[in-house]
Amino acid sequence: MNTSLTERQKSWLTLAALWLLLLVMAALRPLAVPDEGRYGEIGRWMLQSGDWLTPRLNGLPFFHKPPYVYWLEAMSLATFGVNEFALRLVPALHVALMTVALYLSARTLTSESTARRAAVMLGTSLAFLVGGQYVNHDMAVATWIGVAIWCFAFAFMAGDRPNAMLARLGFVACAFGMLSKGLIGIALPGLVIFVWLLWTRQFKKVLYLPWVSGLALFAAIAVPWFVLAQQKHPELFNYMFIGQQFNRYTAATYNNPQPIWFYLLALALLFFPWVLFALNQVRRESRQAGSTPLTKDVWRLCWAWVLAILGFFSIPNSKLVGYILPVLPPLALLAAMGWDRVMGHRAFAGKAFAGLCALSIGIAVALMASVPSVTRENRTQDVAAVLACEAQASDTVYVAGAYPYDLPFYAQTSRPMVVLADWPTVRVQAGDGWHRELFEGADFDLKAAKVLQSPEVLTAAGLVSGNWFVSRKGDQDLAKQPGWTLFYEGAGWVLYQSGADLAAKSPVAAEQKGLPGCKHQSNK
């Protein structure tokens, strides 16, 4: 009986092993703030509140992005419990889909070995091992952009008229891209296919797309939430599409200003060391030892995909690393072809490839291992563990000076925190930060806006029991008011309890007196 694995089985087992490695890494790291704390808590709050229509941060509407990722987070949290792994399963599933789509597409266009190599290159990169577990919207939209481009490209390559079924799947992928992060879910697949069709002189085929059925599928998936949310929040379209998308793309006043060459450096890091082999494919060769060469149309698709998106995101002043993730599939295919050209005929190629895979994985593991200690003072995980142990569900948590994005998630609070600031002044002076996220959300829901209060309320709150105050170390002046007692001092944040007669009950006092206190969870 022949028990040896086929080449195709080896490919699937390799992809499964890389995904399992990703899952293990995803389970061993606390939430990063602000992004993972923000987006993870929105999913938790959606599950807890039962409001699946309006994404909310601290009980306030948060319409920076559509709700697709939050829906999946809430379902994952309901299934696997409130923990980091449940949140990270969402981007992990999407990066798995991105990798499988790359493998299947490359296998159709080249050979089994080249397709496997392309998938392994992607699967051992920082983009996969780090970006594939990072809790935000970038991997989800990047995946659906990639799926849409593959579907439309194969549809157009099917003959004189596009393959209708593949084109319809492209429209479906665009719908999920739209629900993931808004207009770029449509704009980027459209831009790439537009450039490619012009370059390959196939643009007339656009007339034969199944526009009616394709747009009907797109509308059935993407439109209902926008209609319902707009009905409940009439300013939604203006805020999300004009304020959060068009203005962020064109204005120079938002966070993270970077030079025009920023994404070249980002790609070099995200896809190290494989990006070096992709550069080998700048010039196409019709014959290539060790693999099936890309046809001229496919080669042009890959470079249209990379260059169109790279150019699109290099224009705005504000740049984030995750924006460039959609170019990883074609870059991986080009890198695999470049490897075959440079290394395919060398006797030591197999050992060299394994060594570079090990190096890339080692860098990712080392990076993830360093994150907890580097970010320890920014996180509130230690304070949240105390709060979860000591506070009652009816207690009120006050915060000031900074916003503890991860505190509600780890403490699993059931009520929004009261955030203290001079809000009239903040509205005039605030930049692109947490203050703006909260007061702009408050404008959509005046009842929920009551969680934004002035610091003066802390005086009265300190004189009655059932209140807690959280602040950053070194920013504790408000807690000097009567009634507030130091309860716990964490790595970067401090917790106070209201009621002047409660000092003896604090874990600090309990430890000093040798009394049993709450067993506090230490920072990871």
Tab-separated table of N, CA and C in Angstrom, residues 239-343:
chain	number	residue	atom	x	y	z
A	239	TYR	N	-20.644	61.310	7.682
A	239	TYR	CA	-19.544	61.092	8.613
A	239	TYR	C	-18.595	60.005	8.118
A	240	MET	N	-19.159	58.854	7.706
A	240	MET	CA	-18.314	57.725	7.332
A	240	MET	C	-17.629	57.936	5.986
A	241	PHE	N	-18.392	58.313	4.973
A	241	PHE	CA	-17.834	58.371	3.626
A	241	PHE	C	-17.078	59.678	3.343
A	242	ILE	N	-17.615	60.788	3.842
A	242	ILE	CA	-16.942	62.068	3.607
A	242	ILE	C	-15.880	62.311	4.681
A	243	GLY	N	-16.275	62.228	5.942
A	243	GLY	CA	-15.347	62.545	7.022
A	243	GLY	C	-14.258	61.519	7.215
A	244	GLN	N	-14.643	60.243	7.320
A	244	GLN	CA	-13.676	59.212	7.675
A	244	GLN	C	-12.937	58.620	6.478
A	245	GLN	N	-13.452	58.789	5.288
A	245	GLN	CA	-12.784	58.165	4.144
A	245	GLN	C	-12.247	59.215	3.162
A	246	PHE	N	-13.112	60.019	2.601
A	246	PHE	CA	-12.633	61.008	1.625
A	246	PHE	C	-11.694	62.014	2.286
A	247	ASN	N	-12.106	62.588	3.431
A	247	ASN	CA	-11.262	63.600	4.083
A	247	ASN	C	-9.955	63.012	4.591
A	248	ARG	N	-9.986	61.793	5.093
A	248	ARG	CA	-8.747	61.165	5.554
A	248	ARG	C	-7.790	60.921	4.391
A	249	TYR	N	-8.337	60.694	3.242
A	249	TYR	CA	-7.482	60.451	2.070
A	249	TYR	C	-6.881	61.744	1.536
A	250	THR	N	-7.627	62.831	1.623
A	250	THR	CA	-7.185	64.072	0.981
A	250	THR	C	-6.555	65.083	1.939
A	251	ALA	N	-6.904	65.027	3.239
A	251	ALA	CA	-6.429	66.039	4.180
A	251	ALA	C	-5.036	65.714	4.701
A	252	ALA	N	-4.376	66.719	5.242
A	252	ALA	CA	-3.024	66.558	5.785
A	252	ALA	C	-2.991	66.743	7.297
A	253	THR	N	-4.175	66.699	7.949
A	253	THR	CA	-4.246	67.007	9.377
A	253	THR	C	-4.417	65.778	10.253
A	254	TYR	N	-4.451	64.583	9.666
A	254	TYR	CA	-4.678	63.381	10.456
A	254	TYR	C	-3.351	62.781	10.940
A	255	ASN	N	-3.473	61.817	11.843
A	255	ASN	CA	-2.290	61.192	12.428
A	255	ASN	C	-1.460	60.433	11.396
A	256	ASN	N	-0.264	60.072	11.810
A	256	ASN	CA	0.642	59.206	11.050
A	256	ASN	C	1.081	59.771	9.705
A	257	PRO	N	1.504	61.026	9.663
A	257	PRO	CA	2.059	61.539	8.401
A	257	PRO	C	3.371	60.827	8.084
A	258	GLN	N	3.514	60.404	6.839
A	258	GLN	CA	4.710	59.674	6.422
A	258	GLN	C	5.122	60.132	5.020
A	259	PRO	N	6.407	59.971	4.686
A	259	PRO	CA	6.868	60.359	3.346
A	259	PRO	C	6.284	59.452	2.268
A	260	ILE	N	6.417	59.857	1.027
A	260	ILE	CA	5.791	59.131	-0.078
A	260	ILE	C	6.372	57.733	-0.256
A	261	TRP	N	7.616	57.526	0.167
A	261	TRP	CA	8.266	56.221	-0.011
A	261	TRP	C	8.001	55.271	1.158
A	262	PHE	N	7.134	55.652	2.081
A	262	PHE	CA	6.899	54.879	3.298
A	262	PHE	C	6.543	53.427	3.016
A	263	TYR	N	5.681	53.187	2.022
A	263	TYR	CA	5.209	51.826	1.781
A	263	TYR	C	6.248	50.933	1.126
A	264	LEU	N	7.239	51.525	0.499
A	264	LEU	CA	8.341	50.704	0.008
A	264	LEU	C	9.093	50.077	1.177
A	265	LEU	N	9.326	50.870	2.210
A	265	LEU	CA	9.965	50.353	3.421
A	265	LEU	C	9.049	49.362	4.126
A	266	ALA	N	7.750	49.672	4.193
A	266	ALA	CA	6.802	48.784	4.853
A	266	ALA	C	6.775	47.413	4.188
A	267	LEU	N	6.764	47.393	2.860
A	267	LEU	CA	6.756	46.123	2.145
A	267	LEU	C	8.048	45.352	2.352
A	268	ALA	N	9.168	46.072	2.403
A	268	ALA	CA	10.447	45.411	2.636
A	268	ALA	C	10.449	44.692	3.982
A	269	LEU	N	9.789	45.274	4.993
A	269	LEU	CA	9.733	44.658	6.317
A	269	LEU	C	8.658	43.575	6.391
A	270	LEU	N	7.493	43.869	5.857
A	270	LEU	CA	6.384	42.912	5.933
A	270	LEU	C	6.668	41.635	5.150
A	271	PHE	N	7.444	41.744	4.082
A	271	PHE	CA	7.650	40.597	3.204
A	271	PHE	C	9.135	40.225	3.093
A	272	PHE	N	9.887	40.555	4.138
A	272	PHE	CA	11.292	40.174	4.191
A	272	PHE	C	11.402	38.679	4.479
A	273	PRO	N	12.318	37.946	3.817
A	273	PRO	CA	13.283	38.380	2.798
A	273	PRO	C	12.787	38.187	1.375
A	274	TRP	N	11.540	37.731	1.242
A	274	TRP	CA	11.041	37.286	-0.060
A	274	TRP	C	10.883	38.421	-1.056
A	275	VAL	N	10.699	39.656	-0.558
A	275	VAL	CA	10.501	40.784	-1.459
A	275	VAL	C	11.680	40.945	-2.417
A	276	LEU	N	12.864	40.522	-1.997
A	276	LEU	CA	14.048	40.634	-2.862
A	276	LEU	C	13.897	39.797	-4.125
A	277	PHE	N	13.225	38.651	-4.002
A	277	PHE	CA	13.040	37.785	-5.166
A	277	PHE	C	11.932	38.307	-6.075
A	278	ALA	N	10.970	39.040	-5.498
A	278	ALA	CA	9.923	39.640	-6.329
A	278	ALA	C	10.514	40.675	-7.277
A	279	LEU	N	11.548	41.373	-6.821
A	279	LEU	CA	12.180	42.382	-7.669
A	279	LEU	C	12.802	41.759	-8.910
A	280	ASN	N	13.123	40.475	-8.822
A	280	ASN	CA	13.684	39.775	-9.969
A	280	ASN	C	12.698	39.668	-11.123
A	281	GLN	N	11.416	39.860	-10.807
A	281	GLN	CA	10.379	39.727	-11.833
A	281	GLN	C	9.960	41.068	-12.442
A	282	VAL	N	10.760	42.097	-12.192
A	282	VAL	CA	10.459	43.381	-12.837
A	282	VAL	C	10.464	43.224	-14.354
A	283	ARG	N	11.367	42.386	-14.842
A	283	ARG	CA	11.406	42.076	-16.274
A	283	ARG	C	10.927	40.649	-16.476
A	284	ARG	N	9.931	40.475	-17.323
A	284	ARG	CA	9.373	39.154	-17.571
A	284	ARG	C	10.214	38.399	-18.586
A	285	GLU	N	10.375	37.088	-18.351
A	285	GLU	CA	11.033	36.210	-19.321
A	285	GLU	C	10.043	35.173	-19.805
A	286	SER	N	10.049	34.884	-21.081
A	286	SER	CA	9.096	33.933	-21.653
A	286	SER	C	9.461	32.498	-21.324
A	287	ARG	N	10.736	32.266	-20.992
A	287	ARG	CA	11.167	30.936	-20.598
A	287	ARG	C	11.845	31.012	-19.247
A	288	GLN	N	11.568	30.047	-18.406
A	288	GLN	CA	12.122	30.073	-17.061
A	288	GLN	C	12.373	28.658	-16.590
A	289	ALA	N	13.604	28.356	-16.220
A	289	ALA	CA	13.947	27.012	-15.754
A	289	ALA	C	13.289	26.735	-14.421
A	290	GLY	N	12.768	25.527	-14.279
A	290	GLY	CA	12.247	25.086	-12.987
A	290	GLY	C	10.809	25.438	-12.717
A	291	SER	N	10.142	26.171	-13.598
A	291	SER	CA	8.744	26.508	-13.356
A	291	SER	C	8.083	26.908	-14.658
A	292	THR	N	6.747	26.961	-14.600
A	292	THR	CA	5.978	27.437	-15.741
A	292	THR	C	5.961	28.951	-15.703
A	293	PRO	N	6.468	29.643	-16.727
A	293	PRO	CA	6.527	31.109	-16.679
A	293	PRO	C	5.128	31.715	-16.698
A	294	LEU	N	5.015	32.891	-16.106
A	294	LEU	CA	3.754	33.613	-16.154
A	294	LEU	C	3.515	34.112	-17.566
A	295	THR	N	2.274	34.022	-18.005
A	295	THR	CA	1.938	34.625	-19.286
A	295	THR	C	2.058	36.137	-19.166
A	296	LYS	N	2.105	36.797	-20.302
A	296	LYS	CA	2.252	38.247	-20.283
A	296	LYS	C	1.086	38.906	-19.552
A	297	ASP	N	-0.136	38.398	-19.766
A	297	ASP	CA	-1.304	38.996	-19.116
A	297	ASP	C	-1.258	38.807	-17.602
A	298	VAL	N	-0.837	37.634	-17.122
A	298	VAL	CA	-0.769	37.394	-15.680
A	298	VAL	C	0.350	38.217	-15.052
A	299	TRP	N	1.486	38.294	-15.708
A	299	TRP	CA	2.583	39.119	-15.229
A	299	TRP	C	2.136	40.578	-15.099
A	300	ARG	N	1.398	41.051	-16.077
A	300	ARG	CA	0.891	42.417	-16.020
A	300	ARG	C	-0.159	42.581	-14.920
A	301	LEU	N	-0.961	41.550	-14.695
A	301	LEU	CA	-1.927	41.606	-13.595
A	301	LEU	C	-1.210	41.797	-12.266
A	302	CYS	N	-0.164	41.013	-12.040
A	302	CYS	CA	0.556	41.095	-10.769
A	302	CYS	C	1.143	42.487	-10.553
A	303	TRP	N	1.764	43.030	-11.574
A	303	TRP	CA	2.385	44.342	-11.397
A	303	TRP	C	1.358	45.464	-11.378
A	304	ALA	N	0.270	45.328	-12.116
A	304	ALA	CA	-0.814	46.317	-12.016
A	304	ALA	C	-1.389	46.322	-10.607
A	305	TRP	N	-1.544	45.145	-10.037
A	305	TRP	CA	-2.068	44.971	-8.682
A	305	TRP	C	-1.146	45.656	-7.674
A	306	VAL	N	0.136	45.373	-7.755
A	306	VAL	CA	1.092	45.943	-6.803
A	306	VAL	C	1.199	47.451	-6.969
A	307	LEU	N	1.410	47.904	-8.202
A	307	LEU	CA	1.723	49.315	-8.420
A	307	LEU	C	0.502	50.219	-8.259
A	308	ALA	N	-0.671	49.741	-8.659
A	308	ALA	CA	-1.872	50.574	-8.529
A	308	ALA	C	-2.198	50.835	-7.061
A	309	ILE	N	-2.147	49.789	-6.243
A	309	ILE	CA	-2.464	49.959	-4.821
A	309	ILE	C	-1.349	50.709	-4.103
A	310	LEU	N	-0.104	50.408	-4.453
A	310	LEU	CA	1.024	51.129	-3.862
A	310	LEU	C	0.914	52.623	-4.170
A	311	GLY	N	0.589	52.964	-5.401
A	311	GLY	CA	0.429	54.363	-5.755
A	311	GLY	C	-0.756	55.008	-5.066
A	312	PHE	N	-1.861	54.273	-4.988
A	312	PHE	CA	-3.076	54.807	-4.360
A	312	PHE	C	-2.820	55.213	-2.917
A	313	PHE	N	-2.169	54.354	-2.157
A	313	PHE	CA	-1.966	54.639	-0.737
A	313	PHE	C	-0.757	55.528	-0.472
A	314	SER	N	0.100	55.735	-1.455
A	314	SER	CA	1.242	56.621	-1.263
A	314	SER	C	0.866	58.083	-1.410
A	315	ILE	N	-0.286	58.372	-1.985
A	315	ILE	CA	-0.702	59.753	-2.223
A	315	ILE	C	-1.066	60.488	-0.933
A	316	PRO	N	-1.929	59.939	-0.060
A	316	PRO	CA	-2.321	60.688	1.133
A	316	PRO	C	-1.170	60.893	2.103
A	317	ASN	N	-1.292	61.927	2.916
A	317	ASN	CA	-0.256	62.240	3.896
A	317	ASN	C	-0.223	61.223	5.028
A	318	SER	N	-1.392	60.776	5.458
A	318	SER	CA	-1.503	59.811	6.557
A	318	SER	C	-1.331	58.392	6.017
A	319	LYS	N	-0.414	57.643	6.626
A	319	LYS	CA	-0.124	56.291	6.144
A	319	LYS	C	0.028	55.350	7.331
A	320	LEU	N	-0.554	54.154	7.214
A	320	LEU	CA	-0.406	53.100	8.211
A	320	LEU	C	0.050	51.823	7.513
A	321	VAL	N	0.850	51.032	8.208
A	321	VAL	CA	1.446	49.839	7.603
A	321	VAL	C	0.388	48.895	7.042
A	322	GLY	N	-0.696	48.697	7.783
A	322	GLY	CA	-1.701	47.722	7.382
A	322	GLY	C	-2.406	48.027	6.087
A	323	TYR	N	-2.357	49.289	5.642
A	323	TYR	CA	-3.055	49.648	4.411
A	323	TYR	C	-2.494	48.911	3.190
A	324	ILE	N	-1.224	48.544	3.239
A	324	ILE	CA	-0.583	47.983	2.062
A	324	ILE	C	-0.728	46.462	1.981
A	325	LEU	N	-1.403	45.846	2.918
A	325	LEU	CA	-1.563	44.387	2.914
A	325	LEU	C	-2.196	43.824	1.636
A	326	PRO	N	-3.075	44.545	0.930
A	326	PRO	CA	-3.679	43.954	-0.274
A	326	PRO	C	-2.700	43.578	-1.369
A	327	VAL	N	-1.471	44.108	-1.361
A	327	VAL	CA	-0.536	43.786	-2.446
A	327	VAL	C	0.246	42.505	-2.176
A	328	LEU	N	0.056	41.873	-1.012
A	328	LEU	CA	0.859	40.696	-0.674
A	328	LEU	C	0.638	39.495	-1.594
A	329	PRO	N	-0.591	39.152	-2.016
A	329	PRO	CA	-0.748	37.979	-2.896
A	329	PRO	C	0.034	38.072	-4.208
A	330	PRO	N	-0.093	39.156	-4.987
A	330	PRO	CA	0.686	39.181	-6.227
A	330	PRO	C	2.187	39.273	-5.961
A	331	LEU	N	2.569	39.934	-4.889
A	331	LEU	CA	3.984	40.029	-4.561
A	331	LEU	C	4.550	38.652	-4.231
A	332	ALA	N	3.753	37.816	-3.538
A	332	ALA	CA	4.200	36.461	-3.211
A	332	ALA	C	4.347	35.612	-4.478
A	333	LEU	N	3.413	35.748	-5.411
A	333	LEU	CA	3.525	34.996	-6.661
A	333	LEU	C	4.755	35.445	-7.453
A	334	LEU	N	4.999	36.726	-7.521
A	334	LEU	CA	6.184	37.224	-8.209
A	334	LEU	C	7.462	36.747	-7.514
A	335	ALA	N	7.450	36.723	-6.176
A	335	ALA	CA	8.621	36.268	-5.434
A	335	ALA	C	8.896	34.791	-5.691
A	336	ALA	N	7.837	33.995	-5.760
A	336	ALA	CA	8.019	32.564	-6.045
A	336	ALA	C	8.610	32.364	-7.433
A	337	MET	N	8.142	33.124	-8.399
A	337	MET	CA	8.703	33.039	-9.740
A	337	MET	C	10.152	33.522	-9.754
A	338	GLY	N	10.434	34.578	-8.993
A	338	GLY	CA	11.796	35.071	-8.909
A	338	GLY	C	12.733	34.061	-8.270
A	339	TRP	N	12.250	33.361	-7.253
A	339	TRP	CA	13.058	32.299	-6.633
A	339	TRP	C	13.396	31.213	-7.650
A	340	ASP	N	12.396	30.793	-8.403
A	340	ASP	CA	12.631	29.741	-9.396
A	340	ASP	C	13.675	30.183	-10.426
A	341	ARG	N	13.647	31.455	-10.779
A	341	ARG	CA	14.607	31.948	-11.764
A	341	ARG	C	16.020	31.995	-11.177
A	342	VAL	N	16.154	32.448	-9.932
A	342	VAL	CA	17.471	32.648	-9.333
A	342	VAL	C	18.019	31.382	-8.699
A	343	MET	N	17.136	30.620	-8.027
A	343	MET	CA	17.603	29.515	-7.184
A	343	MET	C	17.169	28.140	-7.671
